[in-house]
XYZ file of C-alpha atoms in Angstrom:
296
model
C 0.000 0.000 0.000
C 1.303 3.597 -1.071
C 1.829 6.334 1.128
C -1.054 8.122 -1.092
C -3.113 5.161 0.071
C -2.365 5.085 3.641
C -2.724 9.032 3.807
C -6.393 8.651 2.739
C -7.449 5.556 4.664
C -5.897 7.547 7.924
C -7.784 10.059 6.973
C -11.015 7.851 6.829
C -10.250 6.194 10.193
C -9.868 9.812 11.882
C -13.214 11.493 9.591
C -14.733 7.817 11.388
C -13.268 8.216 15.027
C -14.713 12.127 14.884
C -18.009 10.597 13.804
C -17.972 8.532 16.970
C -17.450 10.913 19.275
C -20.074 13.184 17.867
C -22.383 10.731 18.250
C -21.184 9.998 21.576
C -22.676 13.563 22.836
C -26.219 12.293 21.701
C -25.545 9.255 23.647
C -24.365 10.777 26.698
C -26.857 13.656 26.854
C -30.046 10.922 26.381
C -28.340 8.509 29.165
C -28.019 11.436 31.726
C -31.659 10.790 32.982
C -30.402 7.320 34.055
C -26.910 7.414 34.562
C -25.206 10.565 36.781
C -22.399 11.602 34.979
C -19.665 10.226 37.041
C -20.864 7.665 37.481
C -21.028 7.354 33.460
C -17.070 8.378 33.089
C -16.520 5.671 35.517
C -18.371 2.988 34.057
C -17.429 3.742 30.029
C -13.659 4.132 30.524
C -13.704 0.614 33.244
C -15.636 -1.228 29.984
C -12.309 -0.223 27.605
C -9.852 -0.613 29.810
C -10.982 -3.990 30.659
C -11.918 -5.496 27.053
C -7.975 -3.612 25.496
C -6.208 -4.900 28.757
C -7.998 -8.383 27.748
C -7.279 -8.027 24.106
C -3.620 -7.326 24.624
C -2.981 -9.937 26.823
C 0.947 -11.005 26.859
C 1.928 -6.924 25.882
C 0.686 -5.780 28.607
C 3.938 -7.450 29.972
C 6.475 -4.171 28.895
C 4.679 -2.077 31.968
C 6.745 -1.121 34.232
C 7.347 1.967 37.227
C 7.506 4.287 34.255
C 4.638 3.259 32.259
C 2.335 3.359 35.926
C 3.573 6.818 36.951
C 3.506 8.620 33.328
C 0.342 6.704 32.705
C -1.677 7.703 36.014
C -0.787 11.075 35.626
C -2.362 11.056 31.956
C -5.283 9.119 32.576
C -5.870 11.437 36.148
C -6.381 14.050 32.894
C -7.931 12.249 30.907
C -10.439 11.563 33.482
C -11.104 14.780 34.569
C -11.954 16.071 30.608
C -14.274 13.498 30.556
C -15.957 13.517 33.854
C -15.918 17.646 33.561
C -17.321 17.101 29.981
C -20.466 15.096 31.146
C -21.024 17.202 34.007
C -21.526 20.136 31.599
C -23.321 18.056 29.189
C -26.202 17.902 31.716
C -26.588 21.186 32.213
C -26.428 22.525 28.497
C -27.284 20.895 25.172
C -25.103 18.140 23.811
C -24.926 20.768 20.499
C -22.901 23.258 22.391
C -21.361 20.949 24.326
C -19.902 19.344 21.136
C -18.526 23.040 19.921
C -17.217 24.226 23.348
C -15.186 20.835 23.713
C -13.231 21.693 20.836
C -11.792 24.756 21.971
C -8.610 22.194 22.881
C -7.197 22.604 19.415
C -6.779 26.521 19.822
C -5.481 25.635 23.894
C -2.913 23.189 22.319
C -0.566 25.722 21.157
C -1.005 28.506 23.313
C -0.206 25.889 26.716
C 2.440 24.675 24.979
C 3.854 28.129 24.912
C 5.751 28.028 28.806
C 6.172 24.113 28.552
C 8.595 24.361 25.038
C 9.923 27.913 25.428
C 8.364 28.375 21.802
C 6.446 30.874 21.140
C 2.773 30.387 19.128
C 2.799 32.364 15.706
C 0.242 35.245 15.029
C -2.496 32.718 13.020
C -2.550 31.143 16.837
C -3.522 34.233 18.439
C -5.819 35.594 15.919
C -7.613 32.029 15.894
C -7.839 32.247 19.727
C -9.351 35.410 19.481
C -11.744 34.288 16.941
C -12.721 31.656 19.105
C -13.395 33.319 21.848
C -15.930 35.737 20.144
C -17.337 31.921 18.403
C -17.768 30.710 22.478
C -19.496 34.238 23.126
C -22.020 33.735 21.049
C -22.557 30.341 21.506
C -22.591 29.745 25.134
C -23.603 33.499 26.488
C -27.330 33.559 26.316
C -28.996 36.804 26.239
C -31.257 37.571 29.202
C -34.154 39.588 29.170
C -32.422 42.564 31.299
C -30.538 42.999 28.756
C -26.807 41.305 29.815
C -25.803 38.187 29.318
C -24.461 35.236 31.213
C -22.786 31.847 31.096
C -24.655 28.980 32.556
C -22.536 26.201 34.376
C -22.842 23.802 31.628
C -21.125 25.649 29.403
C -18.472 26.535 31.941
C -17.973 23.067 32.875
C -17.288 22.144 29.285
C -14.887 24.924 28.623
C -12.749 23.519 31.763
C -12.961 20.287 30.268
C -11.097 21.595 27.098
C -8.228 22.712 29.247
C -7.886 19.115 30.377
C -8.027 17.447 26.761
C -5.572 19.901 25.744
C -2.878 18.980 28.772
C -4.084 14.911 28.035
C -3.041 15.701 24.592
C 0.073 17.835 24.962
C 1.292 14.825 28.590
C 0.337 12.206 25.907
C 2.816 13.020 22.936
C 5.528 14.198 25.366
C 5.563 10.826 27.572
C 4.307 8.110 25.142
C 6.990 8.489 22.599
C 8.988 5.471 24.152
C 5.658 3.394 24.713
C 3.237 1.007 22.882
C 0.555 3.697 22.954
C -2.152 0.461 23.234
C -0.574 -0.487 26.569
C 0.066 3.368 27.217
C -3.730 3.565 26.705
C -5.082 0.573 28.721
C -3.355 2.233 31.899
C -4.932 5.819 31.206
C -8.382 4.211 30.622
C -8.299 2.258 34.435
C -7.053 5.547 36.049
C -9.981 7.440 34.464
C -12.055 4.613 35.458
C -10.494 4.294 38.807
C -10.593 8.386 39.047
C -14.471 8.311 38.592
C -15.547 5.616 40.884
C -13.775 7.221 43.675
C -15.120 10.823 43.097
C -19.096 9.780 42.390
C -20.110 8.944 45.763
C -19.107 13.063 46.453
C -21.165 14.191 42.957
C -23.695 11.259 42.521
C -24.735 10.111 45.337
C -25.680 5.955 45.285
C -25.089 3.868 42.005
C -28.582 3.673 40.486
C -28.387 0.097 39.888
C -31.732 -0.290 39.078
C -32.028 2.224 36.272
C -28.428 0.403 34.836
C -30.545 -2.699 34.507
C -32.256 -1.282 31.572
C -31.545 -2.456 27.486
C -31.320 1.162 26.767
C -28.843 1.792 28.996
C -26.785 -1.258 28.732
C -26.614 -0.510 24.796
C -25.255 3.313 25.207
C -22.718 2.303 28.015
C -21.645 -0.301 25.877
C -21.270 2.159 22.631
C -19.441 4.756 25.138
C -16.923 2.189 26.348
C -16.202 -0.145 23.260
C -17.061 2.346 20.512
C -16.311 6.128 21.689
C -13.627 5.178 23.966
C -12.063 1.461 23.230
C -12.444 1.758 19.193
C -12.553 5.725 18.527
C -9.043 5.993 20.599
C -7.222 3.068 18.995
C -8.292 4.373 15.784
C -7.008 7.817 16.552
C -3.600 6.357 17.759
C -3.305 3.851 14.789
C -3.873 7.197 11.800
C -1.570 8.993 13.719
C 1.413 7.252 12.882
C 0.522 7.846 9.220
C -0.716 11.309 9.350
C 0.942 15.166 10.460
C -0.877 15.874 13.802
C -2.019 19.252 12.762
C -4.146 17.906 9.588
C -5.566 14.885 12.446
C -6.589 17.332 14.498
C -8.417 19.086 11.973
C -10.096 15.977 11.263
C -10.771 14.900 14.740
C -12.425 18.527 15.470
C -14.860 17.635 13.012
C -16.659 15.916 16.343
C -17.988 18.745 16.717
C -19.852 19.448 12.982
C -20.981 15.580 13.856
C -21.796 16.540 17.483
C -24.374 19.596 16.312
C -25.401 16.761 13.668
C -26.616 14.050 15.452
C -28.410 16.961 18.207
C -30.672 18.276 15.408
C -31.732 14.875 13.926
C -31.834 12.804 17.194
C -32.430 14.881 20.058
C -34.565 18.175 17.637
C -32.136 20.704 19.454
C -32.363 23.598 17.597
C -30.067 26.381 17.159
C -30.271 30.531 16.788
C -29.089 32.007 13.982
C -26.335 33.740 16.507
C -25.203 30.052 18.078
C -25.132 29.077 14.211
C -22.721 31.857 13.546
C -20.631 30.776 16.510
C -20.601 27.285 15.872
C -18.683 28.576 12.166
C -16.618 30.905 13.817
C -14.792 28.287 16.088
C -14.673 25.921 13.433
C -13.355 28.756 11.331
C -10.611 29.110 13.852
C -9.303 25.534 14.386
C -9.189 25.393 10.606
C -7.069 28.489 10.294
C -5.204 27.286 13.245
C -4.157 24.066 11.773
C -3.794 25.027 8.132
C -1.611 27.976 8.406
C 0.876 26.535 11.597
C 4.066 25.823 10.911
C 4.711 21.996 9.645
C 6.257 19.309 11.984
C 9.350 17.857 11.129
């Protein structure tokens, strides 16, 4: 197989992975009446890490002290995206919480400022500001005294951008001596491990009862194998065949798929002004990517 070849079936597997996770925010935001979200984090990322640590068997042999320390620390962020993500979804619609969540793309560069002593380019700043005024119009609703506010929702999932951008940034700094499969089995059992210990505080009891149903069995089950288990190893595979700024363009697409799936699943509908803000951020990830400077 060519590189041409490869280069368009990565991109396929990444266009595929974003399509997961926008789904994913339908998923979660219709399993919130029976599942807290904690308690959802915990129970998603314990179903991957499980089934992978099961699947690699014999690999999972080459952990050691370094691998359990660099992989705790990533998975402890890793967690708290997701368990800061879910906690937002609840409280705004899974629409918005698709758009916000990408704001890691623009955070990328701009934390990896102190961290590499480099500098982000002008396109960087100029797509952060663009984003910003994208976020104001998406997540500030306008009241009827005339100001505007944030509601927690939307706060919750701009914190939980921070986090994916630090998972990210920890991720490609410390797994560059690692099978990234084995790297990932450890950071989905401290996100699992992470949630079970903090939903007691947030959640309250495990509603066992309401777990019990089909429904709910079938969208844990798509959250841990499919938007977690598959959409990860997918992501991790196309990288090694693709420059990381076009994947993330293509993985930020989870967010056109996220505002998707909300219109023909869940009938959220949007304002002309959240419209306009949903194609300003995209605007700015796509400037952001296409116009930084290439890896080498």
């Amino acid at each position: 197989m060519n590189s041409k070849q490869l280069n368009f079936f990565a991109s396929l597997g990444l266009i595929s992975t974003a399509a997961i996770w926008g789904f994913a925010f339908v998923v979660v935001k219709d399993s919130l009446d029976f599942v807290p979200p904690v308690y959802m984090t915990a129970i998603r990322f314990a179903i991957a890490g499980v089934v992978l640590a099961v699947i690699l068997n014999r690999r999972l042999f080459v952990i050691n002290k370094n691998y359990i320390l660099h992989g705790i620390f990533t998975g402890f962020l890793l967690g708290m995206g997701y368990i800061t993500q879910t906690i937002g979804c609840n409280f705004t619609t899974a629409g918005k919480n698709a758009f916000l969540t990408t704001v890691y793309v623009i955070l990328i560069p701009l934390i990896s400022w102190p961290l590499n002593k480099k500098r982000p380019g002008f396109v960087v700043f100029a797509s952060a500001i663009m984003a910003l005024a994208g976020i104001g119009f998406l997540a500030l609703r306008h009241e009827t005294g005339g100001g505007f506010s944030m509601n927690f929702g939307d706060i919750m999932t701009l914190i939980c951008g921070v986090f994916y951008a630090l998972h990210i940034i920890f991720t490609a700094r410390l797994g560059k001596d690692k099978n990234m499969l084995v790297f990932t089995v450890l950071q989905f059992l401290t996100a699992s491990a992470l949630a079970w210990l903090c939903a007691p505080f947030f959640d309250g009891a495990l509603p066992l009862r309401d777990l019990a149903q089909s429904k709910v069995i079938v969208s844990m089950l798509y959250l841990g194998l499919f938007s977690s288990l598959v959409a990860f190893s997918l992501q991790n595979i196309c990288l090694k065949y693709m420059e990381s700024s076009l994947a993330s363009l293509f993985l930020s697409l989870e967010s056109v798929f996220g505002v998707l799936f909300s219109a023909v699943f869940l009938k959220e509908r949007m304002s002309a002004i959240m419209i306009a803000g949903c194609v300003l951020i995209f605007a700015a990830i796509t400037i952001a990517e296409q116009f930084k400077p290439k890896e080498k």
